[in-house]
Each structure stands twice: as structure tokens, then as C-alpha cells.
Amino acid sequence: MRKYRLLVADGDENFVHSLLTQLSKQNDFELIGTAKDGNEALEMTRLLHPDALLTELLLPGIDGITLLRSTATLPNPPVQVVCTRFYSDIVIEAARKYGADFLLYKPISAEYLLDVLKESTKLHQMITNSEASDQDQDESQRKIYDLLSSLSFSPKHAGTGYLLEAMTLVLQDNSLSHTLTKALYPQIANRTFSTPQRIERCIRSAVMVAYEHGSLKNIFQKCPTNGEVIRYLLTRFRV
């Protein structure tokens, strides 16, 4: 498991030294750089792509709020944790508004600070992975829909929608393409608040209509079963 890449922006040498000492005792973070002013921190963030940015709000050059606002707009921005000796309701609200994922106040133990960094970075990574997974799923559904359209399945037919659900599930578990009645239809029914019998009838009807009006006649000698269509779609999807 790779270490999280950490960038620290803080001009307090004693604080940074204490943090470095604690970092040497753990295996979660790799320190990729330290910056004493906001301009340097922003440039290092752009160049080094840290997983986490730990920053003070009181920085020479651009201040911590401006740094947060700038780094939050970067592609794949880091987790942004503020650890500051400066307290003001207005400033703290601005820090949250412009991208601070966590706010801590000095004095603070380096050990506790690293624990917070670790948990916030793990959470950020989980959310990012989840969003990426959602995007992949959306792309898969668009590809399935385009494939169904190319075979003359009408988007207005309920069976086409159920076929889209069927393919989404089958792509996750290939065995479902051979257990339609016992497993696939019941799962679709649970997802769509319908019944397995209705799912089967609607898909069958959509298949018959598509066969009569589309290119399925060039693929199958006679009107295919629901299972034959699902397995064919599965093959085409992977081409």
C-alpha cells in the first residue's frame, strides 16, 4: 500500500520540526515538501500533486484562505487540512467555504494531527473512488442504451428499460445471464418495484417488437428468447 503524499505549508519552524519527527515514526504519509509562504505552497501543489495539504492560515505571500481557494480548483485537489494559531469566526467560515476539509487549532500534538490527516485523507479517497465508480457505471449504461437503440429497441417500451437494468446486473455477475427466472428477474423486480413475471413479459414483448422492426432478424433465424438476447448483448458489449 502506497503512502499518502503530504505537503506542509507553515512558516513555524518548531511546529514543522515536531511534525517531521512524528512523521518519521509512521508509515502512512510521505512528506513531499514544505513551504514557508503561500506562493511557494501553491506552486508545489501544482507540480507535486499531493494527496493532502496541511496549511497554516497566516502565511507570507498569498494567505492561507487564498491558497485554499486556489488549490481547491485544481484537477484532483488534495485533502486540505488547516492547522492555525489564528482564530476568527469570519476567517474560519471563509476557510470552510473555500475548501478546508478539516480545521484544527494550535497548540496541537503532532501525533493527533497526523491521526486527523490520515482519517480525512482516507475518507477523501473513498469518496473519490465512489464518484469514479459512479461515472464508470453511467458510461456503461450509455453504452448499453446505444447498443439497444442500434437493434431497434424502443426507449418508450418498458421492456427496454428492464433490459437496461438486466444488462447492468449481468455485467456485475455473468452467472445471472443463465438464471433469469430464479435470480435476474427477481433482482430487477426489487430494484424497480415490479414483479418477476412482469419483468419477463415486458422484456419478451420488447424483444418481439425489436425482432420485427430491426436487425435482430439478421442475427437470429427466429425470434430469440430473453436469455439469448441478454447473452448476445453481453458479447457485443465486450467487443
PDB file of C-alpha atoms in Angstrom:
ATOM      1  CA  MET A   1       0.000   0.000   0.000  1.00  0.00           C
ATOM      2  CA  ARG A   2       1.479   3.334  -1.063  1.00  0.00           C
ATOM      3  CA  LYS A   3       1.936   6.166   1.394  1.00  0.00           C
ATOM      4  CA  TYR A   4      -0.190   9.307   1.194  1.00  0.00           C
ATOM      5  CA  ARG A   5       1.776  12.236  -0.226  1.00  0.00           C
ATOM      6  CA  LEU A   6       1.796  15.175   2.191  1.00  0.00           C
ATOM      7  CA  LEU A   7       2.720  18.811   1.558  1.00  0.00           C
ATOM      8  CA  VAL A   8       3.087  21.185   4.538  1.00  0.00           C
ATOM      9  CA  ALA A   9       2.705  24.968   4.242  1.00  0.00           C
ATOM     10  CA  ASP A  10       3.763  26.609   7.509  1.00  0.00           C
ATOM     11  CA  GLY A  11       6.434  29.109   8.493  1.00  0.00           C
ATOM     12  CA  ASP A  12       6.613  27.951  12.112  1.00  0.00           C
ATOM     13  CA  GLU A  13       9.892  26.009  12.180  1.00  0.00           C
ATOM     14  CA  ASN A  14       9.275  24.482  15.620  1.00  0.00           C
ATOM     15  CA  PHE A  15       5.863  23.205  14.554  1.00  0.00           C
ATOM     16  CA  VAL A  16       7.224  21.753  11.302  1.00  0.00           C
ATOM     17  CA  HIS A  17      10.153  20.106  13.126  1.00  0.00           C
ATOM     18  CA  SER A  18       7.778  18.475  15.611  1.00  0.00           C
ATOM     19  CA  LEU A  19       5.615  17.223  12.738  1.00  0.00           C
ATOM     20  CA  LEU A  20       8.630  15.849  10.869  1.00  0.00           C
ATOM     21  CA  THR A  21       9.738  13.971  13.971  1.00  0.00           C
ATOM     22  CA  GLN A  22       6.323  12.334  14.270  1.00  0.00           C
ATOM     23  CA  LEU A  23       6.194  11.583  10.525  1.00  0.00           C
ATOM     24  CA  SER A  24       9.408   9.577  10.834  1.00  0.00           C
ATOM     25  CA  LYS A  25       7.636   7.208  13.253  1.00  0.00           C
ATOM     26  CA  GLN A  26       4.733   6.236  10.992  1.00  0.00           C
ATOM     27  CA  ASN A  27       4.106   4.562   7.630  1.00  0.00           C
ATOM     28  CA  ASP A  28       1.001   6.360   6.361  1.00  0.00           C
ATOM     29  CA  PHE A  29       2.486   9.582   4.965  1.00  0.00           C
ATOM     30  CA  GLU A  30       5.404  10.542   2.773  1.00  0.00           C
ATOM     31  CA  LEU A  31       6.427  14.186   3.154  1.00  0.00           C
ATOM     32  CA  ILE A  32       6.985  15.507  -0.375  1.00  0.00           C
ATOM     33  CA  GLY A  33       7.702  19.108   0.537  1.00  0.00           C
ATOM     34  CA  THR A  34       7.454  22.017   2.958  1.00  0.00           C
ATOM     35  CA  ALA A  35       6.685  25.618   2.066  1.00  0.00           C
ATOM     36  CA  LYS A  36       7.118  28.735   4.194  1.00  0.00           C
ATOM     37  CA  ASP A  37       4.829  31.007   2.146  1.00  0.00           C
ATOM     38  CA  GLY A  38       1.595  30.707   0.214  1.00  0.00           C
ATOM     39  CA  ASN A  39       3.025  31.327  -3.247  1.00  0.00           C
ATOM     40  CA  GLU A  40       5.553  28.529  -2.840  1.00  0.00           C
ATOM     41  CA  ALA A  41       2.874  26.201  -1.453  1.00  0.00           C
ATOM     42  CA  LEU A  42       0.570  26.817  -4.416  1.00  0.00           C
ATOM     43  CA  GLU A  43       3.342  26.187  -6.936  1.00  0.00           C
ATOM     44  CA  MET A  44       4.420  22.998  -5.150  1.00  0.00           C
ATOM     45  CA  THR A  45       0.818  21.765  -5.055  1.00  0.00           C
ATOM     46  CA  ARG A  46       0.509  22.277  -8.814  1.00  0.00           C
ATOM     47  CA  LEU A  47       3.775  20.489  -9.519  1.00  0.00           C
ATOM     48  CA  LEU A  48       3.811  17.686  -6.942  1.00  0.00           C
ATOM     49  CA  HIS A  49       0.101  16.715  -6.733  1.00  0.00           C
ATOM     50  CA  PRO A  50      -0.046  15.870  -3.011  1.00  0.00           C
ATOM     51  CA  ASP A  51      -2.806  13.719  -1.552  1.00  0.00           C
ATOM     52  CA  ALA A  52      -3.028  16.079   1.421  1.00  0.00           C
ATOM     53  CA  LEU A  53      -2.125  19.712   2.042  1.00  0.00           C
ATOM     54  CA  LEU A  54      -1.603  20.835   5.632  1.00  0.00           C
ATOM     55  CA  THR A  55      -1.584  24.614   5.874  1.00  0.00           C
ATOM     56  CA  GLU A  56      -1.468  27.497   8.319  1.00  0.00           C
ATOM     57  CA  LEU A  57      -3.782  30.415   7.541  1.00  0.00           C
ATOM     58  CA  LEU A  58      -1.165  33.021   8.436  1.00  0.00           C
ATOM     59  CA  LEU A  59       1.308  32.757   5.553  1.00  0.00           C
ATOM     60  CA  PRO A  60       3.583  35.266   3.827  1.00  0.00           C
ATOM     61  CA  GLY A  61       2.784  35.888   0.166  1.00  0.00           C
ATOM     62  CA  ILE A  62      -0.726  34.701  -0.557  1.00  0.00           C
ATOM     63  CA  ASP A  63      -2.555  33.901   2.674  1.00  0.00           C
ATOM     64  CA  GLY A  64      -3.973  30.520   3.659  1.00  0.00           C
ATOM     65  CA  ILE A  65      -7.513  31.384   2.513  1.00  0.00           C
ATOM     66  CA  THR A  66      -6.292  32.310  -0.966  1.00  0.00           C
ATOM     67  CA  LEU A  67      -4.179  29.160  -1.051  1.00  0.00           C
ATOM     68  CA  LEU A  68      -7.189  27.030  -0.172  1.00  0.00           C
ATOM     69  CA  ARG A  69      -9.350  28.696  -2.788  1.00  0.00           C
ATOM     70  CA  SER A  70      -6.670  28.260  -5.472  1.00  0.00           C
ATOM     71  CA  THR A  71      -5.810  24.633  -4.767  1.00  0.00           C
ATOM     72  CA  ALA A  72      -9.480  23.635  -4.498  1.00  0.00           C
ATOM     73  CA  THR A  73      -9.920  24.465  -8.202  1.00  0.00           C
ATOM     74  CA  LEU A  74      -7.043  22.244  -9.349  1.00  0.00           C
ATOM     75  CA  PRO A  75      -7.739  18.910 -11.062  1.00  0.00           C
ATOM     76  CA  ASN A  76      -7.853  16.231  -8.341  1.00  0.00           C
ATOM     77  CA  PRO A  77      -7.332  18.694  -5.476  1.00  0.00           C
ATOM     78  CA  PRO A  78      -5.714  17.418  -2.285  1.00  0.00           C
ATOM     79  CA  VAL A  79      -7.388  16.988   1.068  1.00  0.00           C
ATOM     80  CA  GLN A  80      -6.965  20.401   2.694  1.00  0.00           C
ATOM     81  CA  VAL A  81      -6.413  20.471   6.440  1.00  0.00           C
ATOM     82  CA  VAL A  82      -5.938  23.801   8.224  1.00  0.00           C
ATOM     83  CA  CYS A  83      -3.930  23.912  11.428  1.00  0.00           C
ATOM     84  CA  THR A  84      -3.678  27.500  12.627  1.00  0.00           C
ATOM     85  CA  ARG A  85      -2.990  29.674  15.650  1.00  0.00           C
ATOM     86  CA  PHE A  86      -5.329  32.334  14.259  1.00  0.00           C
ATOM     87  CA  TYR A  87      -8.989  32.251  15.256  1.00  0.00           C
ATOM     88  CA  SER A  88     -11.807  34.381  13.852  1.00  0.00           C
ATOM     89  CA  ASP A  89     -15.354  33.294  13.075  1.00  0.00           C
ATOM     90  CA  ILE A  90     -15.280  35.151   9.759  1.00  0.00           C
ATOM     91  CA  VAL A  91     -11.923  33.705   8.700  1.00  0.00           C
ATOM     92  CA  ILE A  92     -12.841  30.175   9.767  1.00  0.00           C
ATOM     93  CA  GLU A  93     -16.090  30.381   7.809  1.00  0.00           C
ATOM     94  CA  ALA A  94     -14.115  31.566   4.778  1.00  0.00           C
ATOM     95  CA  ALA A  95     -11.699  28.641   5.164  1.00  0.00           C
ATOM     96  CA  ARG A  96     -14.595  26.181   5.132  1.00  0.00           C
ATOM     97  CA  LYS A  97     -16.197  27.947   2.172  1.00  0.00           C
ATOM     98  CA  TYR A  98     -13.028  27.807   0.094  1.00  0.00           C
ATOM     99  CA  GLY A  99     -12.141  24.182   0.530  1.00  0.00           C
ATOM    100  CA  ALA A 100     -10.867  23.361   4.029  1.00  0.00           C
ATOM    101  CA  ASP A 101     -11.817  19.746   4.775  1.00  0.00           C
ATOM    102  CA  PHE A 102     -10.757  19.990   8.417  1.00  0.00           C
ATOM    103  CA  LEU A 103      -9.897  22.808  10.842  1.00  0.00           C
ATOM    104  CA  LEU A 104      -7.566  22.422  13.837  1.00  0.00           C
ATOM    105  CA  TYR A 105      -6.083  24.946  16.228  1.00  0.00           C
ATOM    106  CA  LYS A 106      -2.593  25.266  17.693  1.00  0.00           C
ATOM    107  CA  PRO A 107      -1.166  24.227  20.032  1.00  0.00           C
ATOM    108  CA  ILE A 108      -1.811  20.633  18.997  1.00  0.00           C
ATOM    109  CA  SER A 109       0.138  17.406  19.277  1.00  0.00           C
ATOM    110  CA  ALA A 110       1.766  16.218  16.063  1.00  0.00           C
ATOM    111  CA  GLU A 111       0.511  12.701  16.796  1.00  0.00           C
ATOM    112  CA  TYR A 112      -3.129  13.790  16.964  1.00  0.00           C
ATOM    113  CA  LEU A 113      -2.680  15.972  13.884  1.00  0.00           C
ATOM    114  CA  LEU A 114      -1.404  13.025  11.857  1.00  0.00           C
ATOM    115  CA  ASP A 115      -4.345  10.903  13.015  1.00  0.00           C
ATOM    116  CA  VAL A 116      -6.738  13.567  11.714  1.00  0.00           C
ATOM    117  CA  LEU A 117      -4.821  13.825   8.451  1.00  0.00           C
ATOM    118  CA  LYS A 118      -4.899  10.068   7.980  1.00  0.00           C
ATOM    119  CA  GLU A 119      -8.636   9.714   8.581  1.00  0.00           C
ATOM    120  CA  SER A 120      -9.585  12.714   6.441  1.00  0.00           C
ATOM    121  CA  THR A 121      -7.339  11.524   3.596  1.00  0.00           C
ATOM    122  CA  LYS A 122      -8.797   8.008   3.710  1.00  0.00           C
ATOM    123  CA  LEU A 123     -12.333   9.439   3.624  1.00  0.00           C
ATOM    124  CA  HIS A 124     -11.467  11.695   0.697  1.00  0.00           C
ATOM    125  CA  GLN A 125     -10.027   8.737  -1.200  1.00  0.00           C
ATOM    126  CA  MET A 126     -13.149   6.643  -0.556  1.00  0.00           C
ATOM    127  CA  ILE A 127     -15.417   9.422  -1.851  1.00  0.00           C
ATOM    128  CA  THR A 128     -13.233   9.959  -4.919  1.00  0.00           C
ATOM    129  CA  ASN A 129     -13.251   6.237  -5.726  1.00  0.00           C
ATOM    130  CA  SER A 130     -17.016   6.138  -5.290  1.00  0.00           C
ATOM    131  CA  GLU A 131     -17.514   9.041  -7.680  1.00  0.00           C
ATOM    132  CA  ALA A 132     -15.261   7.413 -10.231  1.00  0.00           C
ATOM    133  CA  SER A 133     -17.251   4.196  -9.914  1.00  0.00           C
ATOM    134  CA  ASP A 134     -20.490   6.136 -10.494  1.00  0.00           C
ATOM    135  CA  GLN A 135     -19.018   7.722 -13.621  1.00  0.00           C
ATOM    136  CA  ASP A 136     -17.965   4.296 -14.936  1.00  0.00           C
ATOM    137  CA  GLN A 137     -21.468   2.970 -14.315  1.00  0.00           C
ATOM    138  CA  ASP A 138     -23.047   5.926 -16.150  1.00  0.00           C
ATOM    139  CA  GLU A 139     -20.737   5.300 -19.109  1.00  0.00           C
ATOM    140  CA  SER A 140     -21.683   1.600 -19.143  1.00  0.00           C
ATOM    141  CA  GLN A 141     -25.388   2.439 -19.151  1.00  0.00           C
ATOM    142  CA  ARG A 142     -24.942   4.842 -22.054  1.00  0.00           C
ATOM    143  CA  LYS A 143     -23.105   2.145 -23.994  1.00  0.00           C
ATOM    144  CA  ILE A 144     -25.863  -0.397 -23.278  1.00  0.00           C
ATOM    145  CA  TYR A 145     -28.559   2.103 -24.302  1.00  0.00           C
ATOM    146  CA  ASP A 146     -26.755   2.868 -27.580  1.00  0.00           C
ATOM    147  CA  LEU A 147     -26.461  -0.858 -28.277  1.00  0.00           C
ATOM    148  CA  LEU A 148     -30.172  -1.417 -27.639  1.00  0.00           C
ATOM    149  CA  SER A 149     -31.056   1.538 -29.884  1.00  0.00           C
ATOM    150  CA  SER A 150     -28.920   0.129 -32.690  1.00  0.00           C
ATOM    151  CA  LEU A 151     -31.004  -3.063 -32.513  1.00  0.00           C
ATOM    152  CA  SER A 152     -34.309  -1.114 -32.719  1.00  0.00           C
ATOM    153  CA  PHE A 153     -35.330  -1.471 -29.073  1.00  0.00           C
ATOM    154  CA  SER A 154     -37.714   1.413 -28.444  1.00  0.00           C
ATOM    155  CA  PRO A 155     -36.854   3.689 -25.480  1.00  0.00           C
ATOM    156  CA  LYS A 156     -40.605   4.075 -24.907  1.00  0.00           C
ATOM    157  CA  HIS A 157     -41.089   0.352 -24.286  1.00  0.00           C
ATOM    158  CA  ALA A 158     -40.949  -0.711 -20.630  1.00  0.00           C
ATOM    159  CA  GLY A 159     -39.130  -3.890 -21.636  1.00  0.00           C
ATOM    160  CA  THR A 160     -36.235  -1.832 -22.974  1.00  0.00           C
ATOM    161  CA  GLY A 161     -35.812  -0.214 -19.571  1.00  0.00           C
ATOM    162  CA  TYR A 162     -35.876  -3.633 -17.917  1.00  0.00           C
ATOM    163  CA  LEU A 163     -33.269  -4.881 -20.402  1.00  0.00           C
ATOM    164  CA  LEU A 164     -31.067  -1.952 -19.422  1.00  0.00           C
ATOM    165  CA  GLU A 165     -31.433  -2.986 -15.771  1.00  0.00           C
ATOM    166  CA  ALA A 166     -30.766  -6.618 -16.715  1.00  0.00           C
ATOM    167  CA  MET A 167     -27.527  -5.752 -18.506  1.00  0.00           C
ATOM    168  CA  THR A 168     -26.338  -3.598 -15.609  1.00  0.00           C
ATOM    169  CA  LEU A 169     -26.740  -6.576 -13.271  1.00  0.00           C
ATOM    170  CA  VAL A 170     -25.342  -9.168 -15.683  1.00  0.00           C
ATOM    171  CA  LEU A 171     -22.208  -7.100 -16.245  1.00  0.00           C
ATOM    172  CA  GLN A 172     -21.638  -7.293 -12.485  1.00  0.00           C
ATOM    173  CA  ASP A 173     -22.384 -11.041 -12.310  1.00  0.00           C
ATOM    174  CA  ASN A 174     -22.220 -13.047 -15.548  1.00  0.00           C
ATOM    175  CA  SER A 175     -23.935 -16.060 -13.967  1.00  0.00           C
ATOM    176  CA  LEU A 176     -27.213 -14.123 -13.896  1.00  0.00           C
ATOM    177  CA  SER A 177     -27.470 -14.469 -17.683  1.00  0.00           C
ATOM    178  CA  HIS A 178     -28.165 -18.188 -17.151  1.00  0.00           C
ATOM    179  CA  THR A 179     -30.513 -17.867 -14.163  1.00  0.00           C
ATOM    180  CA  LEU A 180     -33.101 -15.396 -15.398  1.00  0.00           C
ATOM    181  CA  THR A 181     -36.197 -16.729 -13.658  1.00  0.00           C
ATOM    182  CA  LYS A 182     -34.595 -17.650 -10.334  1.00  0.00           C
ATOM    183  CA  ALA A 183     -32.203 -14.736  -9.912  1.00  0.00           C
ATOM    184  CA  LEU A 184     -32.140 -11.995 -12.561  1.00  0.00           C
ATOM    185  CA  TYR A 185     -35.847 -11.156 -12.820  1.00  0.00           C
ATOM    186  CA  PRO A 186     -36.338 -11.093  -9.021  1.00  0.00           C
ATOM    187  CA  GLN A 187     -33.363  -8.726  -8.644  1.00  0.00           C
ATOM    188  CA  ILE A 188     -34.728  -6.382 -11.315  1.00  0.00           C
ATOM    189  CA  ALA A 189     -38.141  -6.529  -9.642  1.00  0.00           C
ATOM    190  CA  ASN A 190     -36.622  -5.473  -6.325  1.00  0.00           C
ATOM    191  CA  ARG A 191     -34.838  -2.556  -7.989  1.00  0.00           C
ATOM    192  CA  THR A 192     -37.900  -1.379  -9.935  1.00  0.00           C
ATOM    193  CA  PHE A 193     -40.761  -2.209  -7.506  1.00  0.00           C
ATOM    194  CA  SER A 194     -42.289  -4.599 -10.022  1.00  0.00           C
ATOM    195  CA  THR A 195     -42.762  -8.388 -10.198  1.00  0.00           C
ATOM    196  CA  PRO A 196     -40.559 -11.027 -11.870  1.00  0.00           C
ATOM    197  CA  GLN A 197     -43.477 -12.088 -14.063  1.00  0.00           C
ATOM    198  CA  ARG A 198     -43.993  -8.559 -15.371  1.00  0.00           C
ATOM    199  CA  ILE A 199     -40.266  -8.148 -15.986  1.00  0.00           C
ATOM    200  CA  GLU A 200     -40.206 -11.306 -18.089  1.00  0.00           C
ATOM    201  CA  ARG A 201     -43.333 -10.352 -20.088  1.00  0.00           C
ATOM    202  CA  CYS A 202     -42.150  -6.815 -20.805  1.00  0.00           C
ATOM    203  CA  ILE A 203     -38.686  -7.888 -21.941  1.00  0.00           C
ATOM    204  CA  ARG A 204     -40.253 -10.595 -24.113  1.00  0.00           C
ATOM    205  CA  SER A 205     -42.566  -8.037 -25.711  1.00  0.00           C
ATOM    206  CA  ALA A 206     -39.679  -5.618 -26.362  1.00  0.00           C
ATOM    207  CA  VAL A 207     -37.648  -8.416 -27.944  1.00  0.00           C
ATOM    208  CA  MET A 208     -40.525  -9.380 -30.266  1.00  0.00           C
ATOM    209  CA  VAL A 209     -41.044  -5.778 -31.388  1.00  0.00           C
ATOM    210  CA  ALA A 210     -37.330  -5.247 -31.984  1.00  0.00           C
ATOM    211  CA  TYR A 211     -37.137  -8.524 -33.916  1.00  0.00           C
ATOM    212  CA  GLU A 212     -39.949  -7.470 -36.224  1.00  0.00           C
ATOM    213  CA  HIS A 213     -38.569  -3.995 -36.899  1.00  0.00           C
ATOM    214  CA  GLY A 214     -34.805  -4.255 -36.582  1.00  0.00           C
ATOM    215  CA  SER A 215     -31.554  -6.051 -37.276  1.00  0.00           C
ATOM    216  CA  LEU A 216     -32.195  -8.915 -34.850  1.00  0.00           C
ATOM    217  CA  LYS A 217     -33.595 -10.819 -37.855  1.00  0.00           C
ATOM    218  CA  ASN A 218     -30.101 -10.729 -39.360  1.00  0.00           C
ATOM    219  CA  ILE A 219     -28.644 -12.197 -36.174  1.00  0.00           C
ATOM    220  CA  PHE A 220     -31.190 -14.859 -35.178  1.00  0.00           C
ATOM    221  CA  GLN A 221     -33.062 -17.200 -37.536  1.00  0.00           C
ATOM    222  CA  LYS A 222     -36.143 -16.923 -35.346  1.00  0.00           C
ATOM    223  CA  CYS A 223     -37.259 -14.569 -32.603  1.00  0.00           C
ATOM    224  CA  PRO A 224     -34.722 -15.101 -29.797  1.00  0.00           C
ATOM    225  CA  THR A 225     -35.531 -15.802 -26.164  1.00  0.00           C
ATOM    226  CA  ASN A 226     -34.862 -13.183 -23.494  1.00  0.00           C
ATOM    227  CA  GLY A 227     -31.795 -15.112 -22.379  1.00  0.00           C
ATOM    228  CA  GLU A 228     -30.396 -15.339 -25.918  1.00  0.00           C
ATOM    229  CA  VAL A 229     -30.746 -11.588 -26.339  1.00  0.00           C
ATOM    230  CA  ILE A 230     -29.101 -10.838 -22.981  1.00  0.00           C
ATOM    231  CA  ARG A 231     -26.179 -13.141 -23.726  1.00  0.00           C
ATOM    232  CA  TYR A 232     -25.805 -11.626 -27.209  1.00  0.00           C
ATOM    233  CA  LEU A 233     -25.811  -8.108 -25.750  1.00  0.00           C
ATOM    234  CA  LEU A 234     -23.210  -9.210 -23.226  1.00  0.00           C
ATOM    235  CA  THR A 235     -20.970 -10.435 -26.046  1.00  0.00           C
ATOM    236  CA  ARG A 236     -21.449  -7.239 -28.078  1.00  0.00           C
ATOM    237  CA  PHE A 237     -20.832  -5.016 -25.051  1.00  0.00           C
ATOM    238  CA  ARG A 238     -17.381  -6.539 -24.551  1.00  0.00           C
ATOM    239  CA  VAL A 239     -16.280  -6.144 -28.162  1.00  0.00           C
TER     240      VAL A 239
END
